[in-house]
Tab-separated table of C-alpha atoms in Angstrom:
chain	number	residue	atom	x	y	z
A	96	MET	CA	103.647	112.759	126.144
A	97	THR	CA	102.958	116.507	125.966
A	98	ALA	CA	99.473	117.871	126.477
A	99	ALA	CA	99.165	118.700	122.789
A	100	ALA	CA	100.141	115.176	121.716
A	101	ALA	CA	97.677	113.694	124.164
A	102	ALA	CA	94.970	115.963	122.798
A	103	THR	CA	95.584	114.942	119.178
A	104	PRO	CA	92.853	112.438	118.424
A	105	MET	CA	93.980	109.074	117.004
A	106	ILE	CA	91.362	109.266	114.301
A	107	ARG	CA	89.703	112.417	113.080
A	108	MET	CA	87.164	112.540	110.275
A	109	SER	CA	85.568	115.797	109.279
A	110	GLY	CA	82.975	116.424	106.627
A	111	VAL	CA	83.546	113.009	105.037
A	112	ASP	CA	81.328	112.110	102.094
A	113	LYS	CA	81.502	108.925	100.093
A	114	PHE	CA	79.467	107.739	97.143
A	115	PHE	CA	79.180	104.348	95.464
A	116	GLY	CA	77.877	105.575	92.129
A	117	PRO	CA	74.598	107.303	92.917
A	118	LEU	CA	74.480	105.786	96.399
A	119	HIS	CA	75.477	108.236	99.159
A	120	VAL	CA	77.058	105.806	101.652
A	121	LEU	CA	78.720	108.256	104.036
A	122	LYS	CA	77.015	111.583	104.664
A	123	ASN	CA	79.061	114.394	106.145
A	124	ILE	CA	80.691	112.277	108.842
A	125	ASP	CA	82.445	114.068	111.700
A	126	LEU	CA	84.148	111.763	114.149
A	127	GLU	CA	87.016	111.981	116.609
A	128	VAL	CA	88.451	108.980	118.382
A	129	PRO	CA	90.825	109.926	121.216
A	130	LYS	CA	93.843	107.767	122.000
A	131	GLY	CA	93.067	104.664	124.002
A	132	GLN	CA	89.356	104.730	123.327
A	133	VAL	CA	87.412	101.659	122.246
A	134	VAL	CA	84.628	102.655	119.881
A	135	VAL	CA	82.010	100.212	118.723
A	136	VAL	CA	80.127	101.091	115.560
A	137	LEU	CA	76.666	99.593	115.340
A	138	GLY	CA	73.964	99.847	112.735
A	139	PRO	CA	71.780	97.923	110.357
A	140	SER	CA	73.418	96.442	107.263
A	141	GLY	CA	73.849	99.005	104.537
A	142	SER	CA	74.231	101.791	107.078
A	143	GLY	CA	77.799	102.517	105.929
A	144	LYS	CA	79.590	101.284	109.045
A	145	SER	CA	81.984	98.957	107.198
A	146	THR	CA	82.705	101.643	104.634
A	147	LEU	CA	83.461	104.088	107.437
A	148	CYS	CA	85.963	101.634	108.880
A	149	ARG	CA	87.600	101.056	105.490
A	150	THR	CA	88.018	104.751	104.710
A	151	ILE	CA	90.290	105.220	107.726
A	152	ASN	CA	93.205	103.394	106.062
A	153	ARG	CA	92.005	104.415	102.615
A	154	LEU	CA	90.980	100.964	101.431
A	155	GLU	CA	87.987	103.032	100.334
A	156	PRO	CA	88.945	106.487	99.096
A	157	ILE	CA	86.553	109.273	100.091
A	158	ASP	CA	84.937	111.875	97.855
A	159	LYS	CA	84.924	114.834	100.236
A	160	GLY	CA	86.265	115.836	103.627
A	161	THR	CA	89.434	114.990	105.522
A	162	ILE	CA	90.651	112.049	107.555
A	163	GLU	CA	93.606	112.282	109.915
A	164	VAL	CA	95.320	109.471	111.746
A	165	ASP	CA	97.288	110.654	114.765
A	166	GLY	CA	97.275	114.203	113.425
A	167	GLN	CA	98.533	113.186	109.980
A	168	PRO	CA	96.184	113.605	107.008
A	169	LEU	CA	95.745	110.476	104.886
A	170	PRO	CA	98.177	110.685	101.956
A	171	ALA	CA	97.235	109.793	98.387
A	172	GLU	CA	98.092	106.303	97.058
A	173	GLY	CA	101.832	105.609	97.233
A	174	ARG	CA	104.705	105.090	99.672
A	175	ALA	CA	103.457	107.598	102.246
A	176	LEU	CA	100.109	105.831	102.377
A	177	ALA	CA	101.822	102.456	102.763
A	178	ARG	CA	103.792	103.859	105.715
A	179	LEU	CA	100.623	105.123	107.334
A	180	ARG	CA	98.810	101.835	106.794
A	181	ALA	CA	101.657	100.051	108.542
A	182	GLU	CA	100.670	101.958	111.696
A	183	VAL	CA	96.991	101.104	111.401
A	184	GLY	CA	96.084	97.481	112.081
A	185	MET	CA	93.109	96.030	110.302
A	186	VAL	CA	91.111	92.856	110.870
A	187	PHE	CA	88.661	91.734	108.201
A	188	GLN	CA	85.401	89.830	108.259
A	189	GLN	CA	86.878	87.155	105.965
A	190	PHE	CA	90.227	87.000	107.868
A	191	ASN	CA	92.185	87.354	104.606
A	192	LEU	CA	95.182	85.397	105.814
A	193	PHE	CA	97.652	84.823	102.989
A	194	ALA	CA	96.563	81.394	101.758
A	195	HIS	CA	99.984	80.333	100.422
A	196	LYS	CA	101.867	81.066	103.644
A	197	THR	CA	101.846	79.336	107.018
A	198	ILE	CA	100.367	81.071	110.060
A	199	VAL	CA	103.728	82.160	111.443
A	200	GLU	CA	104.826	83.352	107.979
A	201	ASN	CA	101.640	85.401	107.782
A	202	VAL	CA	102.512	87.114	111.052
A	203	MET	CA	106.195	87.649	110.144
A	204	LEU	CA	105.646	88.904	106.623
A	205	ALA	CA	104.941	92.586	107.171
A	206	PRO	CA	107.534	93.183	109.916
A	207	VAL	CA	110.203	91.643	107.647
A	208	ARG	CA	109.122	93.179	104.337
A	209	VAL	CA	107.843	96.563	105.510
A	210	ARG	CA	109.891	97.293	108.625
A	211	GLY	CA	113.041	95.362	107.673
A	212	VAL	CA	113.092	93.359	110.925
A	213	ALA	CA	115.525	90.411	110.881
A	214	LYS	CA	113.808	87.092	110.194
A	215	ASP	CA	114.686	85.299	113.435
A	216	GLU	CA	113.627	88.290	115.500
A	217	ALA	CA	110.364	88.573	113.532
A	218	ARG	CA	109.730	84.868	114.110
A	219	ARG	CA	110.299	85.249	117.854
A	220	THR	CA	107.866	88.148	118.031
A	221	ALA	CA	105.378	86.284	115.858
A	222	MET	CA	105.493	83.249	118.141
A	223	GLU	CA	104.948	85.463	121.205
A	224	LEU	CA	101.906	87.019	119.551
A	225	LEU	CA	100.529	83.636	118.494
A	226	GLU	CA	101.043	82.483	122.084
A	227	ARG	CA	99.066	85.502	123.254
A	228	VAL	CA	96.113	84.710	121.009
A	229	GLY	CA	96.357	81.040	121.953
A	230	ILE	CA	97.360	79.400	118.669
A	231	ALA	CA	101.131	79.014	118.935
A	232	ASN	CA	100.689	75.269	118.339
A	233	GLN	CA	99.166	76.012	114.900
A	234	ALA	CA	102.089	78.178	113.746
A	235	ASP	CA	103.291	75.907	110.940
A	236	LYS	CA	99.889	75.083	109.480
A	237	TYR	CA	98.308	76.796	106.510
A	238	PRO	CA	95.257	79.034	107.020
A	239	ALA	CA	92.869	76.558	105.357
A	240	GLN	CA	93.790	73.958	108.001
A	241	LEU	CA	92.544	76.166	110.853
A	242	SER	CA	89.039	76.834	112.127
A	243	GLY	CA	87.512	80.249	111.483
A	244	GLY	CA	88.091	81.368	115.051
A	245	GLN	CA	91.740	80.329	114.906
A	246	GLN	CA	92.183	82.083	111.573
A	247	GLN	CA	90.717	85.288	112.916
A	248	ARG	CA	92.973	85.159	115.973
A	249	ALA	CA	95.934	84.653	113.649
A	250	ALA	CA	94.776	87.660	111.641
A	251	ILE	CA	94.695	89.748	114.828
A	252	ALA	CA	98.235	88.572	115.664
A	253	ARG	CA	99.328	89.505	112.140
A	254	ALA	CA	97.968	93.027	112.574
A	255	LEU	CA	99.520	93.373	116.047
A	256	ALA	CA	102.930	92.326	114.716
A	257	MET	CA	103.256	95.780	113.158
A	258	ARG	CA	102.729	97.370	116.597
A	259	PRO	CA	99.915	99.545	115.286
A	260	LYS	CA	98.760	102.740	116.981
A	261	VAL	CA	95.168	101.868	116.312
A	262	MET	CA	93.237	98.753	115.328
A	263	LEU	CA	90.281	98.659	112.979
A	264	PHE	CA	87.953	95.657	113.154
A	265	ASP	CA	85.534	95.248	110.257
A	266	GLU	CA	82.877	92.794	111.487
A	267	PRO	CA	85.516	90.413	112.864
A	268	THR	CA	83.055	87.774	114.067
A	269	SER	CA	80.393	87.921	111.360
A	270	ALA	CA	81.838	85.066	109.304
A	271	LEU	CA	82.389	82.769	112.289
A	272	ASP	CA	80.395	79.805	113.509
A	273	PRO	CA	78.638	80.781	116.757
A	274	GLU	CA	80.847	78.638	118.960
A	275	MET	CA	83.960	80.429	117.751
A	276	VAL	CA	82.803	83.983	118.301
A	277	GLN	CA	83.751	84.067	121.959
A	278	GLU	CA	87.400	83.113	121.503
A	279	VAL	CA	87.880	86.034	119.126
A	280	LEU	CA	85.976	88.471	121.346
A	281	ASP	CA	88.119	87.387	124.305
A	282	VAL	CA	91.276	88.374	122.428
A	283	MET	CA	89.703	91.705	121.495
A	284	THR	CA	88.530	92.366	125.044
A	285	THR	CA	92.051	91.763	126.360
A	286	LEU	CA	93.418	94.118	123.747
A	287	ALA	CA	90.900	96.788	124.746
A	288	ALA	CA	91.802	96.384	128.407
A	289	GLU	CA	95.472	96.899	127.508
A	290	GLY	CA	94.659	100.366	126.227
A	291	MET	CA	94.712	99.837	122.461
A	292	THR	CA	92.766	102.417	120.471
A	293	MET	CA	90.105	100.411	118.648
A	294	LEU	CA	87.318	101.022	116.215
A	295	VAL	CA	85.128	97.952	115.998
A	296	VAL	CA	82.316	97.440	113.534
A	297	THR	CA	80.268	94.584	114.920
A	298	HIS	CA	76.910	93.067	115.710
A	299	GLU	CA	78.138	91.705	119.037
A	300	MET	CA	76.113	93.621	121.606
A	301	GLY	CA	77.797	91.745	124.445
A	302	PHE	CA	81.185	93.028	123.349
A	303	ALA	CA	79.806	96.563	122.990
A	304	ARG	CA	78.466	96.498	126.542
A	305	LYS	CA	81.530	94.928	128.080
A	306	ALA	CA	84.504	96.430	126.275
A	307	ALA	CA	83.413	99.632	124.560
A	308	ASP	CA	83.956	103.128	125.927
A	309	ARG	CA	81.655	104.557	123.337
A	310	VAL	CA	78.976	103.444	120.927
A	311	ILE	CA	78.322	105.005	117.567
A	312	PHE	CA	75.066	104.102	115.898
A	313	MET	CA	74.864	104.605	112.142
A	314	ALA	CA	71.929	104.476	109.787
A	315	ASP	CA	71.721	105.440	106.123
A	316	GLY	CA	75.264	106.775	106.051
A	317	GLU	CA	74.865	109.070	109.016
A	318	VAL	CA	75.994	108.970	112.628
A	319	VAL	CA	72.663	108.924	114.413
A	320	GLU	CA	73.832	108.394	117.990
A	321	ASP	CA	77.185	108.856	119.654
A	322	THR	CA	77.085	107.946	123.298
A	323	THR	CA	78.217	105.529	126.027
A	324	PRO	CA	77.175	101.870	125.818
A	325	GLU	CA	75.159	102.186	129.041
A	326	GLU	CA	73.067	105.015	127.680
A	327	PHE	CA	72.745	103.543	124.237
A	328	PHE	CA	71.353	100.223	125.412
A	329	ALA	CA	69.296	101.626	128.282
A	330	ALA	CA	67.828	104.695	126.643
A	331	PRO	CA	68.465	105.116	122.924
A	332	LYS	CA	67.391	108.595	121.864
A	333	SER	CA	66.519	108.082	118.213
A	334	ALA	CA	63.631	106.093	116.856
A	335	ARG	CA	65.957	104.282	114.460
A	336	ALA	CA	68.217	103.091	117.250
A	337	ARG	CA	65.202	101.932	119.271
A	338	ASP	CA	63.925	100.094	116.223
A	339	PHE	CA	67.339	98.489	115.623
A	340	LEU	CA	67.732	97.402	119.233
A	341	GLY	CA	64.170	96.136	119.282
A	342	LYS	CA	64.934	93.849	116.371
A	343	ILE	CA	68.115	92.363	117.747
A	344	LEU	CA	67.543	92.255	121.498
A	345	THR	CA	64.036	90.818	121.698
A	346	HIS	CA	65.088	87.219	121.179
B	297	MET	CA	115.104	52.245	59.456
B	298	ASP	CA	118.885	52.546	59.407
B	299	PHE	CA	118.703	55.530	57.021
B	300	LEU	CA	117.772	57.522	60.135
B	301	SER	CA	121.276	57.029	61.484
B	302	ARG	CA	122.635	59.028	58.542
B	303	TYR	CA	120.986	62.122	59.990
B	304	ASP	CA	121.716	63.952	63.241
B	305	LEU	CA	118.222	63.608	64.670
B	306	LEU	CA	119.426	64.013	68.245
B	307	GLY	CA	121.371	67.132	67.333
B	308	ALA	CA	118.353	68.670	65.623
B	309	PHE	CA	116.068	67.904	68.555
B	310	TRP	CA	118.696	69.292	70.892
B	311	VAL	CA	118.340	72.622	69.046
B	312	THR	CA	114.553	72.323	69.467
B	313	VAL	CA	115.015	71.741	73.191
B	314	ARG	CA	117.363	74.712	73.535
B	315	LEU	CA	115.014	76.963	71.565
B	316	THR	CA	112.149	75.866	73.817
B	317	VAL	CA	114.005	76.270	77.102
B	318	PHE	CA	115.473	79.704	76.381
B	319	SER	CA	112.189	80.958	74.925
B	320	ALA	CA	110.211	79.552	77.854
B	321	ILE	CA	112.395	81.282	80.428
B	322	GLY	CA	112.278	84.566	78.524
B	323	SER	CA	108.512	84.323	78.009
B	324	LEU	CA	107.923	83.601	81.674
B	325	VAL	CA	109.908	86.671	82.735
B	326	TRP	CA	108.541	89.067	80.113
B	327	GLY	CA	105.024	87.638	80.407
B	328	THR	CA	105.067	88.218	84.180
B	329	VAL	CA	106.223	91.797	83.677
B	330	LEU	CA	103.428	92.306	81.116
B	331	ALA	CA	100.858	90.872	83.539
B	332	GLY	CA	102.169	93.234	86.227
B	333	MET	CA	101.687	96.125	83.807
B	334	ARG	CA	98.165	95.048	82.933
B	335	VAL	CA	97.025	95.115	86.564
B	336	SER	CA	99.122	98.134	87.559
B	337	PRO	CA	97.458	101.265	88.938
B	338	VAL	CA	99.492	103.383	86.482
B	339	PRO	CA	97.353	104.050	83.359
B	340	VAL	CA	100.328	104.359	80.978
B	341	MET	CA	101.601	100.910	81.980
B	342	ARG	CA	98.154	99.370	81.675
B	343	ALA	CA	97.742	100.902	78.221
B	344	PHE	CA	101.157	99.654	77.076
B	345	GLY	CA	100.500	96.139	78.385
B	346	THR	CA	97.106	95.953	76.725
B	347	ALA	CA	98.331	97.340	73.408
B	348	TYR	CA	101.373	95.036	73.340
B	349	VAL	CA	99.422	91.894	74.142
B	350	ASN	CA	96.665	92.584	71.649
B	351	LEU	CA	99.055	93.537	68.872
B	352	VAL	CA	101.553	90.699	69.260
B	353	ARG	CA	99.103	87.949	70.201
B	354	ASN	CA	97.138	88.547	67.024
B	355	THR	CA	100.154	88.585	64.697
B	356	PRO	CA	101.025	85.280	62.990
B	357	LEU	CA	104.138	83.747	64.519
B	358	THR	CA	105.754	83.229	61.112
B	359	LEU	CA	105.508	86.973	60.528
B	360	ILE	CA	107.175	87.703	63.856
B	361	ILE	CA	110.008	85.222	63.267
B	362	LEU	CA	110.615	86.466	59.717
B	363	GLY	CA	110.365	89.998	61.107
B	364	THR	CA	113.228	89.388	63.526
B	365	SER	CA	115.491	88.167	60.718
B	366	LEU	CA	114.443	90.374	57.785
B	367	GLY	CA	113.434	93.369	59.877
B	368	LEU	CA	115.652	93.504	62.936
B	369	TYR	CA	118.795	91.985	61.423
B	370	SER	CA	118.807	92.523	57.621
B	371	THR	CA	117.174	95.961	57.632
B	372	LEU	CA	117.980	97.492	61.001
B	373	GLY	CA	121.308	95.699	61.392
B	374	LEU	CA	120.628	94.314	64.872
B	375	ALA	CA	123.150	91.523	65.378
B	376	LEU	CA	122.819	89.343	68.477
B	377	ALA	CA	126.132	87.516	67.974
B	378	ASP	CA	129.737	88.364	67.169
B	379	GLU	CA	129.794	89.087	63.412
B	380	THR	CA	133.400	88.026	63.013
B	381	SER	CA	132.831	84.605	64.542
B	382	GLY	CA	132.667	81.552	62.287
B	383	THR	CA	129.278	80.518	63.653
B	384	PHE	CA	127.750	84.004	63.363
B	385	LEU	CA	124.804	83.132	61.113
B	386	LYS	CA	123.877	80.108	63.167
B	387	ASP	CA	124.113	81.942	66.511
B	388	ASN	CA	122.433	85.102	65.269
B	389	ASN	CA	119.480	83.267	63.748
B	390	PHE	CA	119.062	81.150	66.865
B	391	ARG	CA	118.994	84.208	69.114
B	392	LEU	CA	116.698	86.160	66.806
B	393	ALA	CA	114.312	83.212	66.840
B	394	VAL	CA	114.387	83.085	70.646
B	395	LEU	CA	113.655	86.823	70.710
B	396	GLY	CA	110.665	86.286	68.413
B	397	PHE	CA	109.323	83.363	70.457
B	398	VAL	CA	109.685	85.342	73.682
B	399	ALA	CA	107.870	88.339	72.202
B	400	TYR	CA	105.024	86.090	71.038
B	401	THR	CA	104.693	83.478	73.795
B	402	SER	CA	104.913	86.076	76.581
B	403	THR	CA	101.503	87.415	75.541
B	404	PHE	CA	99.957	84.010	76.263
B	405	VAL	CA	101.859	83.736	79.551
B	406	CYS	CA	100.600	87.214	80.459
B	407	GLU	CA	96.973	86.368	79.751
B	408	SER	CA	97.166	83.055	81.633
B	409	LEU	CA	98.668	84.829	84.619
B	410	ARG	CA	96.052	87.555	84.490
B	411	SER	CA	93.316	84.952	84.705
B	412	GLY	CA	95.278	83.475	87.630
B	413	ILE	CA	95.345	86.874	89.316
B	414	ASN	CA	91.556	86.918	89.046
B	415	THR	CA	91.363	83.695	91.068
B	416	VAL	CA	93.082	85.393	94.030
B	417	PRO	CA	90.398	86.907	96.277
B	418	VAL	CA	90.454	90.707	96.516
B	419	GLY	CA	90.807	90.393	100.295
B	420	GLN	CA	94.343	89.001	99.890
B	421	ALA	CA	95.577	92.201	98.277
B	422	GLU	CA	93.561	94.332	100.694
B	423	ALA	CA	95.143	92.598	103.673
B	424	ALA	CA	98.588	93.134	102.164
B	425	ARG	CA	97.930	96.826	101.542
B	426	ALA	CA	96.441	97.248	105.009
B	427	LEU	CA	99.702	95.907	106.465
B	428	GLY	CA	101.688	98.583	104.653
B	429	LEU	CA	102.980	96.627	101.650
B	430	ARG	CA	103.471	98.720	98.526
B	431	PHE	CA	101.798	97.830	95.230
B	432	SER	CA	104.857	96.010	93.897
B	433	GLN	CA	105.271	94.040	97.140
B	434	THR	CA	101.590	93.153	97.212
B	435	LEU	CA	101.902	91.871	93.654
B	436	TRP	CA	105.169	89.933	94.054
B	437	ILE	CA	104.759	88.558	97.576
B	438	VAL	CA	101.032	87.946	97.868
B	439	VAL	CA	99.162	87.979	94.562
B	440	LEU	CA	101.527	86.531	91.921
B	441	PRO	CA	102.701	83.506	93.947
B	442	GLN	CA	99.060	82.467	94.361
B	443	ALA	CA	98.223	83.344	90.751
B	444	PHE	CA	101.135	81.213	89.448
B	445	ARG	CA	99.981	78.177	91.385
B	446	ALA	CA	96.531	78.540	89.888
B	447	VAL	CA	97.770	78.662	86.288
B	448	ILE	CA	100.440	75.961	86.108
B	449	ALA	CA	98.148	73.712	84.056
B	450	PRO	CA	97.314	76.400	81.450
B	451	LEU	CA	100.992	77.438	81.407
B	452	ALA	CA	101.855	73.815	80.597
B	453	SER	CA	99.645	74.140	77.506
B	454	VAL	CA	101.476	77.325	76.552
B	455	LEU	CA	104.804	75.515	76.983
B	456	ILE	CA	103.652	72.604	74.826
B	457	ALA	CA	102.436	75.021	72.142
B	458	LEU	CA	105.795	76.799	72.325
B	459	THR	CA	107.712	73.529	71.884
B	460	LYS	CA	105.819	72.841	68.672
B	461	ASN	CA	105.940	76.477	67.550
B	462	THR	CA	109.757	76.322	67.538
B	463	THR	CA	109.426	74.574	64.160
B	464	VAL	CA	108.667	78.023	62.710
B	465	ALA	CA	112.337	78.915	63.361
B	466	SER	CA	113.173	76.801	60.304
B	467	ALA	CA	111.805	79.765	58.300
B	468	ILE	CA	114.967	81.681	59.181
B	469	GLY	CA	117.257	78.699	58.892
B	470	VAL	CA	117.607	77.555	62.483
B	471	ALA	CA	118.627	73.910	62.283
B	472	GLU	CA	115.934	72.477	64.549
B	473	ALA	CA	113.954	69.268	64.055
B	474	SER	CA	111.593	70.392	61.297
B	475	LEU	CA	114.394	71.807	59.141
B	476	LEU	CA	116.081	68.441	59.339
B	477	MET	CA	112.757	66.849	58.420
B	478	SER	CA	112.539	68.913	55.228
B	479	GLU	CA	116.060	67.869	54.345
B	480	MET	CA	115.292	64.204	55.011
B	481	ILE	CA	112.131	64.339	52.894
B	482	GLU	CA	114.087	65.805	50.003
B	483	ASN	CA	116.657	63.025	50.169
B	484	GLU	CA	114.405	60.098	51.059
B	485	ALA	CA	111.074	60.916	49.408
B	486	ASP	CA	110.080	57.237	49.432
B	487	LYS	CA	110.188	57.090	53.220
B	488	LEU	CA	107.899	60.086	53.742
B	489	PHE	CA	105.612	58.588	56.387
B	490	LEU	CA	108.465	57.056	58.305
B	491	ILE	CA	110.153	60.462	58.506
B	492	PHE	CA	106.921	62.125	59.625
B	493	LEU	CA	106.488	59.470	62.289
B	494	ALA	CA	110.033	59.805	63.571
B	495	ILE	CA	109.787	63.598	63.929
B	496	ALA	CA	106.306	63.449	65.418
B	497	ALA	CA	107.503	60.835	67.911
B	498	GLY	CA	110.362	63.139	68.852
B	499	PHE	CA	107.937	65.941	69.698
B	500	VAL	CA	105.665	63.640	71.677
B	501	VAL	CA	108.667	62.492	73.687
B	502	LEU	CA	109.347	66.139	74.537
B	503	THR	CA	105.815	67.365	75.217
B	504	LEU	CA	103.997	64.430	76.795
B	505	PRO	CA	106.204	64.218	79.912
B	506	THR	CA	106.157	68.019	80.204
B	507	GLY	CA	102.367	68.004	80.356
B	508	LEU	CA	102.191	65.087	82.785
B	509	PHE	CA	104.864	66.521	85.060
B	510	LEU	CA	103.362	70.016	85.202
B	511	GLY	CA	99.911	68.556	85.778
B	512	TRP	CA	101.326	66.767	88.808
B	513	VAL	CA	103.062	69.945	90.000
B	514	ALA	CA	99.823	71.923	89.589
B	515	LYS	CA	98.027	69.536	91.944
B	516	LYS	CA	100.915	69.502	94.377
B	517	VAL	CA	101.229	73.278	94.828
B	518	ALA	CA	97.538	74.235	94.566
B	519	VAL	CA	96.551	76.830	97.171
B	520	LYS	CA	93.902	75.514	99.544
B	521	ARG	CA	91.254	78.033	100.557
């Protein structure tokens, strides 16, 4: 990798504005995520953190500003955008596994249909990934037959099957029963340790402390703090961050 | 009862069956394409789909069937069979009728499917797009297969309606069951109710199993969420 390539941030947002009708959900966001960094985005609900995550692969189009992924500006809707999305893995709050396909078919689908990988090779890779997230024995079941934690791990395997450059996690544990949160966080922690570039919107403070390189705190559509997890939890600078932490860490 | 054996009831119902099957296949294909247009991100396609469905769905079927014969064939000269063949009129009318049924029934297939598409959670399409699938792939691989499973029961109703609607083809001389019925009534006016019963029974034999079978299929393939 040349110095210039290394310096190109994986994600770059500059001057990004987004409105939902009259509601200004993202206000002049500037953000750079270097390669290999694990960024956790925190903030009260309605702060725009999920929207921020969804603008990066253009599931939410923006009204102003620019977004670049690995130096390439986000294209408009069409083939070029589909190609870019293939490089950006995404994990959703509601898992969104394809309900009419088995787990292994879910994981194979995009490599076969988007990348043109041969079916048996895609199946081999899919099984390896399912093994990695610990649900290889569930491969031939349908999503509805799995627990939430298993479904979310399958969804992570499905995203990884495209060998993405960066992974976006949009509240990956918020829809899970408490006892299933850890198994998903474990998979994510491993992924972070392996050097994957990650942007994680979450309420899991434990994960932020343990796995994040950087914490971004959002409120009312703005980035209020951008710092290391140690500093953020020990000495938040803004009143809003102190207020937020006070509410979630006291009990 | 033995007067019935003087008529080719089976032959007439066989025409009904063929009309139904060909029209059903055509309607399924064209109706799916129309549904694709109606949910497409391209405004021109959406506008065409909407205009087509609203125009054709609200036109009486008899008008459409007569339109294929009087309009497409007699006036515009569109022949769907070899004009030198001995069975030209029969073949041409049959095919024109199928064309009319497809044009009409596809609008109902389209609207059923569109309501099926609405049962598929938005997240399914978002996940597909996030993986790099194009719009057409998202539609064909992820959304439509789930939408179809959700609308098999309403599609069965459309199919049953189509089976009975094929009687309108008698208006352009297609020799299906109801045309034979008219002929029988003319010849055997004293056995009116018997003739009605026989024809009605024929339709029930065709439609009842269809409904039961598709109802079973609908349960079998339902997507669990």
